[in-house]
mmCIF file of C-alpha atoms and ligand atoms in Angstrom:
data_model
loop_
_atom_site.group_PDB
_atom_site.id
_atom_site.type_symbol
_atom_site.label_atom_id
_atom_site.label_comp_id
_atom_site.label_asym_id
_atom_site.label_seq_id
_atom_site.Cartn_x
_atom_site.Cartn_y
_atom_site.Cartn_z
ATOM 1 C CA MET A 108 4.831 244.119 107.495
ATOM 2 C CA GLU A 109 5.798 246.605 104.767
ATOM 3 C CA LYS A 110 9.558 247.101 104.433
ATOM 4 C CA ARG A 111 11.419 250.278 103.541
ATOM 5 C CA GLN A 112 14.241 250.021 100.996
ATOM 6 C CA HIS A 113 17.730 250.891 102.270
ATOM 7 C CA PRO A 114 21.350 250.253 101.220
ATOM 8 C CA PRO A 115 22.664 247.112 103.015
ATOM 9 C CA ASN A 116 25.992 248.737 103.947
ATOM 10 C CA LYS A 117 24.526 251.693 105.895
ATOM 11 C CA PRO A 118 23.255 251.396 109.498
ATOM 12 C CA VAL A 119 19.632 252.189 110.382
ATOM 13 C CA ALA A 120 20.943 255.002 112.596
ATOM 14 C CA ALA A 121 23.880 256.078 114.740
ATOM 15 C CA TRP A 122 23.951 258.933 117.222
ATOM 16 C CA LYS A 123 25.994 260.417 120.039
ATOM 17 C CA SER A 124 24.635 260.816 123.540
ATOM 18 C CA PHE A 125 25.657 260.337 127.162
ATOM 19 C CA ASP A 126 25.260 257.331 129.406
ATOM 20 C CA ARG A 127 25.264 256.911 133.147
ATOM 21 C CA LEU A 128 27.596 254.230 134.511
ATOM 22 C CA LYS A 129 28.374 253.440 138.170
ATOM 23 C CA GLU A 130 31.550 255.529 137.911
ATOM 24 C CA GLY A 131 29.833 258.529 136.324
ATOM 25 C CA VAL A 132 28.664 259.922 132.997
ATOM 26 C CA ILE A 133 30.408 258.860 129.762
ATOM 27 C CA PRO A 134 29.850 259.924 126.124
ATOM 28 C CA SER A 135 28.243 257.152 124.107
ATOM 29 C CA LEU A 136 27.665 256.147 120.498
ATOM 30 C CA THR A 137 24.434 254.242 119.839
ATOM 31 C CA ILE A 138 24.490 252.108 116.688
ATOM 32 C CA ILE A 139 21.416 250.487 115.149
ATOM 33 C CA LEU A 140 22.522 247.844 112.630
ATOM 34 C CA ARG A 141 20.214 246.694 109.867
ATOM 35 C CA THR A 142 20.064 242.882 109.871
ATOM 36 C CA TYR A 143 17.906 240.020 108.635
ATOM 37 C CA GLY A 144 15.632 240.979 111.540
ATOM 38 C CA CYS A 145 14.317 239.365 114.687
ATOM 39 C CA TYR A 146 13.524 235.675 114.065
ATOM 40 C CA ARG A 147 10.301 236.050 116.082
ATOM 41 C CA SER A 148 8.923 238.349 113.421
ATOM 42 C CA ARG A 149 9.797 235.823 110.670
ATOM 43 C CA ILE A 150 7.752 233.120 112.421
ATOM 44 C CA GLY A 151 4.771 235.453 112.853
ATOM 45 C CA GLN A 152 5.378 235.921 116.577
ATOM 46 C CA GLU A 153 6.390 239.545 116.747
ATOM 47 C CA CYS A 154 5.867 241.503 119.930
ATOM 48 C CA THR A 155 2.634 243.512 120.081
ATOM 49 C CA ILE A 156 4.564 246.741 120.625
ATOM 50 C CA CYS A 157 7.522 246.311 118.253
ATOM 51 C CA GLY A 158 7.641 247.941 114.822
ATOM 52 C CA PHE A 159 11.374 247.389 114.279
ATOM 53 C CA ALA A 160 10.716 244.704 111.642
ATOM 54 C CA ARG A 161 10.121 247.652 109.289
ATOM 55 C CA ASP A 162 13.807 248.551 109.704
ATOM 56 C CA SER A 163 15.109 245.057 109.032
ATOM 57 C CA ALA A 164 16.635 244.078 105.694
ATOM 58 C CA GLY A 165 14.259 241.086 105.379
ATOM 59 C CA VAL A 166 17.091 239.038 103.839
ATOM 60 C CA PRO A 167 20.337 237.820 105.448
ATOM 61 C CA LEU A 168 23.116 240.388 104.973
ATOM 62 C CA SER A 169 26.742 239.521 104.216
ATOM 63 C CA PRO A 170 29.419 239.908 106.899
ATOM 64 C CA GLU A 171 31.010 242.563 104.634
ATOM 65 C CA ASP A 172 27.829 244.657 104.586
ATOM 66 C CA LEU A 173 27.366 244.337 108.359
ATOM 67 C CA VAL A 174 30.976 245.326 109.096
ATOM 68 C CA ALA A 175 30.609 248.237 106.635
ATOM 69 C CA GLN A 176 27.491 249.398 108.534
ATOM 70 C CA PHE A 177 29.426 249.252 111.787
ATOM 71 C CA GLU A 178 32.416 251.143 110.375
ATOM 72 C CA ASN A 179 30.156 253.784 108.858
ATOM 73 C CA ALA A 180 28.472 254.278 112.260
ATOM 74 C CA MET A 181 31.832 254.524 114.049
ATOM 75 C CA THR A 182 32.755 257.600 111.964
ATOM 76 C CA ARG A 183 30.103 259.433 114.052
ATOM 77 C CA ARG A 184 32.017 258.759 117.281
ATOM 78 C CA PRO A 185 32.306 261.379 120.027
ATOM 79 C CA ASP A 186 35.720 262.923 120.791
ATOM 80 C CA GLY A 187 37.893 261.024 123.284
ATOM 81 C CA GLU A 188 36.819 258.031 125.347
ATOM 82 C CA PHE A 189 33.309 256.670 124.910
ATOM 83 C CA MET A 190 31.084 253.613 125.165
ATOM 84 C CA VAL A 191 29.393 251.884 122.231
ATOM 85 C CA LYS A 192 25.858 250.480 122.330
ATOM 86 C CA ILE A 193 24.907 248.149 119.489
ATOM 87 C CA PHE A 194 21.313 247.254 118.689
ATOM 88 C CA THR A 195 19.831 245.291 115.803
ATOM 89 C CA SER A 196 16.139 244.813 115.096
ATOM 90 C CA GLY A 197 16.569 241.664 117.195
ATOM 91 C CA SER A 198 19.599 240.063 118.848
ATOM 92 C CA PHE A 199 23.246 240.922 118.175
ATOM 93 C CA THR A 200 24.132 237.373 119.222
ATOM 94 C CA ASP A 201 21.717 235.614 116.822
ATOM 95 C CA THR A 202 24.072 234.381 114.084
ATOM 96 C CA ARG A 203 21.234 234.517 111.543
ATOM 97 C CA GLU A 204 21.315 238.303 112.051
ATOM 98 C CA ILE A 205 25.046 238.799 112.650
ATOM 99 C CA PRO A 206 27.083 235.835 111.334
ATOM 100 C CA LEU A 207 29.969 234.705 113.524
ATOM 101 C CA ASP A 208 32.544 236.223 111.187
ATOM 102 C CA ALA A 209 30.909 239.680 111.290
ATOM 103 C CA ARG A 210 30.460 239.486 115.059
ATOM 104 C CA SER A 211 34.160 238.658 115.630
ATOM 105 C CA ARG A 212 35.315 241.409 113.294
ATOM 106 C CA ILE A 213 33.083 244.033 114.947
ATOM 107 C CA LEU A 214 34.066 243.004 118.487
ATOM 108 C CA GLY A 215 37.740 242.774 117.432
ATOM 109 C CA GLU A 216 37.706 246.335 116.088
ATOM 110 C CA LEU A 217 36.039 247.575 119.290
ATOM 111 C CA ASP A 218 38.613 245.724 121.398
ATOM 112 C CA SER A 219 41.576 247.298 119.620
ATOM 113 C CA ASP A 220 40.094 250.834 119.559
ATOM 114 C CA SER A 221 41.728 252.504 122.559
ATOM 115 C CA ASP A 222 38.954 255.144 122.917
ATOM 116 C CA VAL A 223 36.251 252.496 123.393
ATOM 117 C CA LYS A 224 35.877 251.869 127.130
ATOM 118 C CA LYS A 225 32.795 249.702 127.219
ATOM 119 C CA VAL A 226 30.450 247.949 124.816
ATOM 120 C CA LEU A 227 26.778 247.099 125.258
ATOM 121 C CA ILE A 228 25.097 244.535 123.039
ATOM 122 C CA GLU A 229 21.413 243.641 123.101
ATOM 123 C CA SER A 230 20.075 240.102 122.952
ATOM 124 C CA ARG A 231 17.084 237.939 123.716
ATOM 125 C CA PRO A 232 17.972 235.512 126.539
ATOM 126 C CA GLU A 233 17.960 232.383 124.347
ATOM 127 C CA PHE A 234 21.103 233.647 122.596
ATOM 128 C CA VAL A 235 22.975 234.370 125.835
ATOM 129 C CA THR A 236 24.570 230.932 126.076
ATOM 130 C CA GLN A 237 27.915 229.695 127.430
ATOM 131 C CA LYS A 238 29.145 229.184 123.875
ATOM 132 C CA THR A 239 28.066 232.607 122.572
ATOM 133 C CA VAL A 240 29.292 234.670 125.501
ATOM 134 C CA SER A 241 32.615 232.797 125.715
ATOM 135 C CA ASP A 242 33.041 233.350 121.935
ATOM 136 C CA CYS A 243 32.436 237.090 122.420
ATOM 137 C CA ARG A 244 34.905 237.102 125.313
ATOM 138 C CA GLN A 245 37.639 235.599 123.115
ATOM 139 C CA THR A 246 37.638 238.644 120.828
ATOM 140 C CA PHE A 247 36.494 241.300 123.304
ATOM 141 C CA CYS A 248 38.221 241.637 126.683
ATOM 142 C CA LYS A 249 37.047 245.086 127.833
ATOM 143 C CA LYS A 250 33.900 245.909 129.803
ATOM 144 C CA LEU A 251 30.973 244.129 128.176
ATOM 145 C CA GLU A 252 27.324 244.661 129.061
ATOM 146 C CA ILE A 253 24.558 242.410 127.804
ATOM 147 C CA ALA A 254 21.208 244.148 127.606
ATOM 148 C CA ILE A 255 18.077 242.014 127.699
ATOM 149 C CA GLY A 256 14.568 243.284 127.027
ATOM 150 C CA VAL A 257 12.904 241.329 129.815
ATOM 151 C CA GLU A 258 10.221 244.093 129.854
ATOM 152 C CA THR A 259 8.624 242.940 133.150
ATOM 153 C CA SER A 260 9.154 240.278 135.793
ATOM 154 C CA SER A 261 5.548 239.126 135.270
ATOM 155 C CA ASP A 262 5.388 236.149 132.919
ATOM 156 C CA ALA A 263 1.671 236.795 132.335
ATOM 157 C CA ILE A 264 2.258 240.373 131.177
ATOM 158 C CA ARG A 265 5.347 239.455 129.105
ATOM 159 C CA LEU A 266 3.577 236.565 127.358
ATOM 160 C CA ASP A 267 -0.029 237.792 127.085
ATOM 161 C CA CYS A 268 0.327 241.577 126.677
ATOM 162 C CA ILE A 269 3.666 241.724 124.806
ATOM 163 C CA ASN A 270 3.924 238.263 123.175
ATOM 164 C CA LYS A 271 7.627 238.208 123.981
ATOM 165 C CA GLY A 272 7.717 234.433 124.181
ATOM 166 C CA PHE A 273 10.155 233.835 127.035
ATOM 167 C CA LEU A 274 9.973 233.458 130.806
ATOM 168 C CA PHE A 275 11.542 235.361 133.682
ATOM 169 C CA SER A 276 13.473 232.175 134.470
ATOM 170 C CA ASP A 277 15.068 232.401 130.969
ATOM 171 C CA PHE A 278 16.227 235.909 131.809
ATOM 172 C CA ILE A 279 17.697 234.756 135.138
ATOM 173 C CA ARG A 280 19.584 231.959 133.381
ATOM 174 C CA ALA A 281 20.968 234.383 130.770
ATOM 175 C CA SER A 282 22.046 236.830 133.451
ATOM 176 C CA ARG A 283 23.960 234.069 135.277
ATOM 177 C CA VAL A 284 25.756 233.083 132.061
ATOM 178 C CA ALA A 285 26.715 236.711 131.359
ATOM 179 C CA HIS A 286 28.086 237.163 134.872
ATOM 180 C CA ARG A 287 30.062 233.920 134.630
ATOM 181 C CA PHE A 288 31.974 235.491 131.722
ATOM 182 C CA ASP A 289 32.607 238.755 133.531
ATOM 183 C CA SER A 290 29.918 240.699 131.693
ATOM 184 C CA SER A 291 27.450 243.014 133.356
ATOM 185 C CA VAL A 292 23.720 242.867 132.612
ATOM 186 C CA LYS A 293 21.207 245.587 131.887
ATOM 187 C CA ALA A 294 17.467 244.956 131.963
ATOM 188 C CA TYR A 295 15.139 246.875 129.701
ATOM 189 C CA LEU A 296 11.684 247.182 131.222
ATOM 190 C CA LEU A 297 8.561 248.424 129.426
ATOM 191 C CA LEU A 298 6.164 250.792 131.144
ATOM 192 C CA LYS A 299 2.570 250.224 130.076
ATOM 193 C CA PRO A 300 2.280 247.582 127.383
ATOM 194 C CA PRO A 301 -1.310 247.192 126.090
ATOM 195 C CA PHE A 302 -4.198 245.823 128.189
ATOM 196 C CA LEU A 303 -2.994 247.331 131.499
ATOM 197 C CA SER A 304 -4.430 250.264 133.414
ATOM 198 C CA GLU A 305 -2.084 253.122 134.357
ATOM 199 C CA GLY A 306 -1.974 251.980 137.991
ATOM 200 C CA VAL A 307 -1.316 248.324 137.191
ATOM 201 C CA ALA A 308 1.443 249.394 134.770
ATOM 202 C CA ILE A 309 3.121 251.532 137.446
ATOM 203 C CA ARG A 310 2.972 248.789 140.065
ATOM 204 C CA ASP A 311 4.242 246.224 137.535
ATOM 205 C CA ILE A 312 7.417 248.182 136.833
ATOM 206 C CA VAL A 313 8.139 249.113 140.455
ATOM 207 C CA LYS A 314 7.874 245.404 141.295
ATOM 208 C CA SER A 315 9.899 244.432 138.215
ATOM 209 C CA VAL A 316 12.808 246.714 139.184
ATOM 210 C CA ARG A 317 12.778 245.051 142.611
ATOM 211 C CA ASP A 318 12.719 241.568 141.011
ATOM 212 C CA VAL A 319 15.470 242.196 138.415
ATOM 213 C CA SER A 320 17.725 244.086 140.849
ATOM 214 C CA LYS A 321 19.267 240.814 142.070
ATOM 215 C CA TYR A 322 20.399 239.911 138.564
ATOM 216 C CA VAL A 323 21.501 243.168 136.919
ATOM 217 C CA GLU A 324 23.839 246.118 137.290
ATOM 218 C CA ALA A 325 21.538 248.575 135.492
ATOM 219 C CA VAL A 326 17.890 249.021 134.546
ATOM 220 C CA SER A 327 16.466 251.128 131.748
ATOM 221 C CA ILE A 328 12.745 251.807 131.699
ATOM 222 C CA ASN A 329 11.302 252.232 128.223
ATOM 223 C CA LEU A 330 8.073 254.204 128.036
ATOM 224 C CA CYS A 331 5.756 252.467 125.588
ATOM 225 C CA ASN A 332 5.090 254.356 122.357
ATOM 226 C CA VAL A 333 2.859 253.428 119.447
ATOM 227 C CA GLN A 334 4.979 252.174 116.536
ATOM 228 C CA LYS A 335 3.681 251.766 112.997
ATOM 229 C CA GLY A 336 2.342 248.403 111.845
ATOM 230 C CA THR A 337 1.958 246.898 115.328
ATOM 231 C CA VAL A 338 -0.911 245.292 117.226
ATOM 232 C CA LEU A 339 -0.565 248.196 119.621
ATOM 233 C CA GLU A 340 -1.265 250.620 116.767
ATOM 234 C CA LYS A 341 -4.540 248.833 115.988
ATOM 235 C CA LEU A 342 -5.603 249.138 119.632
ATOM 236 C CA TYR A 343 -4.565 252.791 119.680
ATOM 237 C CA ARG A 344 -6.548 253.588 116.517
ATOM 238 C CA ARG A 345 -9.607 251.970 118.097
ATOM 239 C CA GLY A 346 -9.214 254.182 121.167
ATOM 240 C CA ASP A 347 -8.248 251.220 123.337
ATOM 241 C CA TYR A 348 -4.750 252.367 124.230
ATOM 242 C CA ARG A 349 -3.189 255.500 125.670
ATOM 243 C CA PRO A 350 0.630 255.668 126.080
ATOM 244 C CA PRO A 351 1.842 256.123 129.674
ATOM 245 C CA TRP A 352 1.669 259.486 131.383
ATOM 246 C CA LEU A 353 5.089 261.041 131.993
ATOM 247 C CA TRP A 354 3.887 261.415 135.590
ATOM 248 C CA SER A 355 3.763 257.619 135.755
ATOM 249 C CA ALA A 356 7.375 257.406 134.561
ATOM 250 C CA ILE A 357 8.435 260.004 137.134
ATOM 251 C CA ASP A 358 6.529 258.124 139.861
ATOM 252 C CA VAL A 359 8.110 254.789 138.875
ATOM 253 C CA LEU A 360 11.639 256.245 138.781
ATOM 254 C CA ARG A 361 11.175 257.941 142.156
ATOM 255 C CA ARG A 362 9.829 254.815 143.853
ATOM 256 C CA ALA A 363 12.264 252.388 142.207
ATOM 257 C CA LYS A 364 15.286 254.536 143.070
ATOM 258 C CA ALA A 365 14.144 254.862 146.700
ATOM 259 C CA GLU A 366 13.905 251.069 146.924
ATOM 260 C CA ASN A 367 17.161 250.382 145.043
ATOM 261 C CA PRO A 368 19.496 253.310 145.757
ATOM 262 C CA ASP A 369 22.634 251.565 144.438
ATOM 263 C CA LEU A 370 21.119 250.400 141.164
ATOM 264 C CA ILE A 371 21.582 252.563 138.050
ATOM 265 C CA ILE A 372 18.026 253.280 136.858
ATOM 266 C CA THR A 373 17.539 255.285 133.678
ATOM 267 C CA SER A 374 14.859 256.114 131.140
ATOM 268 C CA ASP A 375 15.017 257.698 127.703
ATOM 269 C CA PRO A 376 11.572 259.251 127.096
ATOM 270 C CA VAL A 377 11.500 258.523 123.341
ATOM 271 C CA GLY A 378 8.642 260.296 121.567
ATOM 272 C CA ALA A 379 7.659 262.228 124.709
ATOM 273 C CA GLY A 380 4.936 264.810 124.172
ATOM 274 C CA GLY A 381 3.587 263.223 120.975
ATOM 275 C CA LYS A 382 0.121 261.630 120.919
ATOM 276 C CA ARG A 383 1.713 258.240 120.148
ATOM 277 C CA GLY A 384 4.394 258.670 122.791
ATOM 278 C CA PRO A 385 4.380 259.082 126.578
ATOM 279 C CA HIS A 386 2.692 262.385 127.453
ATOM 280 C CA ASN A 387 0.974 264.493 130.087
ATOM 281 C CA CYS A 388 -1.246 267.488 129.313
ATOM 282 C CA GLY A 389 0.869 268.953 126.507
ATOM 283 C CA ARG A 390 1.983 272.021 128.472
ATOM 284 C CA CYS A 391 4.373 270.213 130.831
ATOM 285 C CA ASP A 392 5.608 267.440 128.522
ATOM 286 C CA ARG A 393 8.941 269.101 127.736
ATOM 287 C CA ASP A 394 9.605 269.800 131.409
ATOM 288 C CA ALA A 395 8.705 266.244 132.367
ATOM 289 C CA ALA A 396 10.899 264.678 129.652
ATOM 290 C CA GLY A 397 13.747 267.024 130.641
ATOM 291 C CA ALA A 398 13.396 265.952 134.283
ATOM 292 C CA ILE A 399 13.569 262.267 133.289
ATOM 293 C CA ASP A 400 16.662 262.953 131.123
ATOM 294 C CA ARG A 401 18.400 264.828 133.944
ATOM 295 C CA PHE A 402 17.612 262.126 136.505
ATOM 296 C CA SER A 403 18.882 259.438 134.147
ATOM 297 C CA LEU A 404 22.339 261.039 134.189
ATOM 298 C CA SER A 405 22.424 262.324 137.801
ATOM 299 C CA GLN A 406 20.488 259.515 139.593
ATOM 300 C CA ASP A 407 19.288 262.311 141.906
ATOM 301 C CA VAL A 408 15.519 262.092 142.551
ATOM 302 C CA ASP A 409 15.381 265.861 143.175
ATOM 303 C CA ASP A 410 15.849 266.235 139.407
ATOM 304 C CA LEU A 411 12.449 264.565 138.925
ATOM 305 C CA TYR A 412 10.580 267.453 140.534
ATOM 306 C CA ILE A 413 8.261 269.354 138.190
ATOM 307 C CA GLU A 414 4.915 271.095 138.702
ATOM 308 C CA CYS A 415 1.776 271.163 136.580
ATOM 309 C CA ASP A 416 -1.966 271.232 137.285
ATOM 310 C CA CYS A 417 -2.442 268.027 135.296
ATOM 311 C CA GLN A 418 -0.833 266.009 138.077
ATOM 312 C CA GLU A 419 -4.236 265.853 139.828
ATOM 313 C CA LEU A 420 -5.906 264.556 136.678
ATOM 314 C CA TRP A 421 -3.217 261.887 136.355
ATOM 315 C CA GLN A 422 -3.819 260.852 139.968
ATOM 316 C CA LYS A 423 -7.549 260.433 139.228
ATOM 317 C CA VAL A 424 -6.682 258.342 136.146
ATOM 318 C CA VAL A 425 -4.492 256.068 138.271
ATOM 319 C CA GLU A 426 -7.307 255.685 140.839
ATOM 320 C CA LEU A 427 -10.156 255.145 138.364
ATOM 321 C CA GLY A 428 -8.272 253.236 135.661
ATOM 322 C CA ASP A 429 -8.555 249.958 137.511
ATOM 323 C CA LEU A 430 -12.349 250.241 137.307
ATOM 324 C CA THR A 431 -12.356 250.465 133.491
ATOM 325 C CA TYR A 432 -10.115 247.416 133.018
ATOM 326 C CA GLY A 433 -7.498 249.527 131.255
ATOM 327 C CA ALA A 434 -9.778 251.347 128.800
ATOM 328 C CA PRO A 435 -8.417 254.908 128.488
ATOM 329 C CA ILE A 436 -10.216 257.621 130.471
ATOM 330 C CA VAL A 437 -8.294 260.630 129.131
ATOM 331 C CA VAL A 438 -6.400 260.793 125.792
HETATM 332 ZN ZN1 ZN B 537 0.726 269.110 132.628
#
């Protein structure tokens, strides 16, 4: 995959937002660190939907560069107390991406920063081990959340449609390890990876929220978008993939919240309204994305209410999609 050239001491991105925790809404700083990249992409096993390899450095970076990226990102902090969410193009806990020394220095700085109330790090389950989490816990004693992109509770969909290369049982094991070291767990789920009809995709995520709810404190539902240089992009160009309808996201959130009222369930409709992102008819996309954003902070299903004529069309797509084996009916 073609790489873009970037300075090794600057993060991919860092931005302020708000996050919903059990106790309420808190300002947050999201940090995307540039690293060597996800090892799966180096062994030619990247996920069908993931274009993040384009943001990776492609070579191992020094602890100094990684800490400099982190410190640069922290200058964009919100005022007062906040939480920090750290993502790489792979796993924060893979020492090939973030060497031990850099990891300890970053977690140490976050631990001693009195405005930082909670930290979220993202990892594939194979790096959530006793040794790694206990190491993290030696330098970082505040609230720690480990986010895992389990994507779905269906092993068939995770392996065959996404090529993620791990099992639901790996996720359960990782979640138990995290909890043993007093860390909470967040599951990232993916609505509508390739090869699924709209209806199958909806039912998959409603079931997945139910299945992960025993192992996590929070769920975030990512709405699949078409990233550059991916298998998904090839399918999309051929007319064999349409990103999820925002109606589907609204339907999933409504049903999942009704089934799991105490679970924090959020979604950030990245790329909503674009052809390559989740969209409805074009006229109601902003309203629908706004409703999803509001619900994600309030957890109140009334915030998901919007109206548009295209809802009927979406319902037909959900009904008929199963008959076309996932081939798009409407773009
Ligand atoms: Zn509409």
